[in-house]
Amino acid sequence: YIMHEFEEDFYGANLKTIMLGYLRPMANYNSLDELIDAIHQDIKNAREKLELKENQEYIKHDFFTVKFERSKI
């Protein structure tokens, strides 16, 4: 799931990502609603982890702030 809200379509763009932690193990769900609820909880947990002091440096890091370029393919 991409949490960032993009101002424009990013189809064909190169996205930069980084893994900062582990949220939960893989799981099976009995319904689509259970899966959706789990995704919403994952987003909430990820946002909380991003607020941790050790993760704050990545918010404004040059790796993420340089404008993306569209793929030439």
PDB file of C-alpha atoms in Angstrom:
ATOM      1  CA  TYR A   1       0.000   0.000   0.000  1.00  0.00           C
ATOM      2  CA  ILE A   2       1.371   3.433  -0.913  1.00  0.00           C
ATOM      3  CA  MET A   3       0.492   5.914   1.837  1.00  0.00           C
ATOM      4  CA  HIS A   4       1.745   9.024   0.058  1.00  0.00           C
ATOM      5  CA  GLU A   5      -0.872  11.171  -1.692  1.00  0.00           C
ATOM      6  CA  PHE A   6       0.413  12.053  -5.174  1.00  0.00           C
ATOM      7  CA  GLU A   7      -0.669  15.242  -6.937  1.00  0.00           C
ATOM      8  CA  GLU A   8      -0.646  13.501 -10.309  1.00  0.00           C
ATOM      9  CA  ASP A   9      -0.701  10.042 -11.834  1.00  0.00           C
ATOM     10  CA  PHE A  10       2.646   8.326 -11.305  1.00  0.00           C
ATOM     11  CA  TYR A  11       2.190   5.567 -13.914  1.00  0.00           C
ATOM     12  CA  GLY A  12       5.560   4.919 -15.543  1.00  0.00           C
ATOM     13  CA  ALA A  13       7.450   6.791 -12.814  1.00  0.00           C
ATOM     14  CA  ASN A  14      10.292   5.400 -10.750  1.00  0.00           C
ATOM     15  CA  LEU A  15       9.260   5.238  -7.087  1.00  0.00           C
ATOM     16  CA  LYS A  16      11.756   5.334  -4.247  1.00  0.00           C
ATOM     17  CA  THR A  17      10.922   3.246  -1.194  1.00  0.00           C
ATOM     18  CA  ILE A  18      12.589   2.197   2.019  1.00  0.00           C
ATOM     19  CA  MET A  19      11.664  -0.446   4.572  1.00  0.00           C
ATOM     20  CA  LEU A  20      11.895   0.943   8.082  1.00  0.00           C
ATOM     21  CA  GLY A  21      10.348  -1.871  10.042  1.00  0.00           C
ATOM     22  CA  TYR A  22       8.101  -4.871  10.326  1.00  0.00           C
ATOM     23  CA  LEU A  23       4.356  -4.541  10.906  1.00  0.00           C
ATOM     24  CA  ARG A  24       2.948  -8.068  11.086  1.00  0.00           C
ATOM     25  CA  PRO A  25       3.242 -11.579   9.680  1.00  0.00           C
ATOM     26  CA  MET A  26       1.273 -12.727   6.645  1.00  0.00           C
ATOM     27  CA  ALA A  27      -2.291 -13.708   7.440  1.00  0.00           C
ATOM     28  CA  ASN A  28      -5.359 -15.225   5.825  1.00  0.00           C
ATOM     29  CA  TYR A  29      -8.684 -13.409   6.061  1.00  0.00           C
ATOM     30  CA  ASN A  30     -12.187 -14.806   6.108  1.00  0.00           C
ATOM     31  CA  SER A  31     -13.639 -11.878   4.190  1.00  0.00           C
ATOM     32  CA  LEU A  32     -12.735  -8.846   2.138  1.00  0.00           C
ATOM     33  CA  ASP A  33     -13.900  -6.636   5.014  1.00  0.00           C
ATOM     34  CA  GLU A  34     -11.408  -8.313   7.380  1.00  0.00           C
ATOM     35  CA  LEU A  35      -8.617  -7.690   4.871  1.00  0.00           C
ATOM     36  CA  ILE A  36      -9.623  -4.040   4.468  1.00  0.00           C
ATOM     37  CA  ASP A  37      -9.716  -3.594   8.254  1.00  0.00           C
ATOM     38  CA  ALA A  38      -6.237  -5.133   8.521  1.00  0.00           C
ATOM     39  CA  ILE A  39      -4.894  -2.794   5.819  1.00  0.00           C
ATOM     40  CA  HIS A  40      -6.340   0.213   7.645  1.00  0.00           C
ATOM     41  CA  GLN A  41      -4.707  -0.975  10.885  1.00  0.00           C
ATOM     42  CA  ASP A  42      -1.409  -1.482   9.048  1.00  0.00           C
ATOM     43  CA  ILE A  43      -1.571   2.092   7.757  1.00  0.00           C
ATOM     44  CA  LYS A  44      -2.279   3.405  11.268  1.00  0.00           C
ATOM     45  CA  ASN A  45       0.618   1.382  12.705  1.00  0.00           C
ATOM     46  CA  ALA A  46       2.973   2.473   9.919  1.00  0.00           C
ATOM     47  CA  ARG A  47       2.127   6.148  10.474  1.00  0.00           C
ATOM     48  CA  GLU A  48       2.847   5.715  14.191  1.00  0.00           C
ATOM     49  CA  LYS A  49       6.216   4.099  13.417  1.00  0.00           C
ATOM     50  CA  LEU A  50       7.072   6.946  11.034  1.00  0.00           C
ATOM     51  CA  GLU A  51       6.593   9.363  13.948  1.00  0.00           C
ATOM     52  CA  LEU A  52       9.367   7.660  15.950  1.00  0.00           C
ATOM     53  CA  LYS A  53      12.486   9.789  16.409  1.00  0.00           C
ATOM     54  CA  GLU A  54      14.710   7.298  14.590  1.00  0.00           C
ATOM     55  CA  ASN A  55      12.501   7.503  11.481  1.00  0.00           C
ATOM     56  CA  GLN A  56      12.066  11.285  11.332  1.00  0.00           C
ATOM     57  CA  GLU A  57      15.280  11.801   9.348  1.00  0.00           C
ATOM     58  CA  TYR A  58      13.711  10.032   6.354  1.00  0.00           C
ATOM     59  CA  ILE A  59      10.807  12.466   5.993  1.00  0.00           C
ATOM     60  CA  LYS A  60      12.951  15.205   4.420  1.00  0.00           C
ATOM     61  CA  HIS A  61      15.838  13.026   3.198  1.00  0.00           C
ATOM     62  CA  ASP A  62      17.218  13.934  -0.249  1.00  0.00           C
ATOM     63  CA  PHE A  63      16.597  10.364  -1.394  1.00  0.00           C
ATOM     64  CA  PHE A  64      12.851  11.071  -1.288  1.00  0.00           C
ATOM     65  CA  THR A  65      12.640  14.788  -2.008  1.00  0.00           C
ATOM     66  CA  VAL A  66      14.161  14.819  -5.507  1.00  0.00           C
ATOM     67  CA  LYS A  67      11.414  15.051  -8.143  1.00  0.00           C
ATOM     68  CA  PHE A  68      10.680  11.708  -9.797  1.00  0.00           C
ATOM     69  CA  GLU A  69      11.239  11.146 -13.492  1.00  0.00           C
ATOM     70  CA  ARG A  70       9.031   9.133 -15.795  1.00  0.00           C
ATOM     71  CA  SER A  71      10.459   5.968 -17.294  1.00  0.00           C
ATOM     72  CA  LYS A  72      11.564   6.204 -20.921  1.00  0.00           C
ATOM     73  CA  ILE A  73      10.302   2.659 -21.632  1.00  0.00           C
TER      74      ILE A  73
END
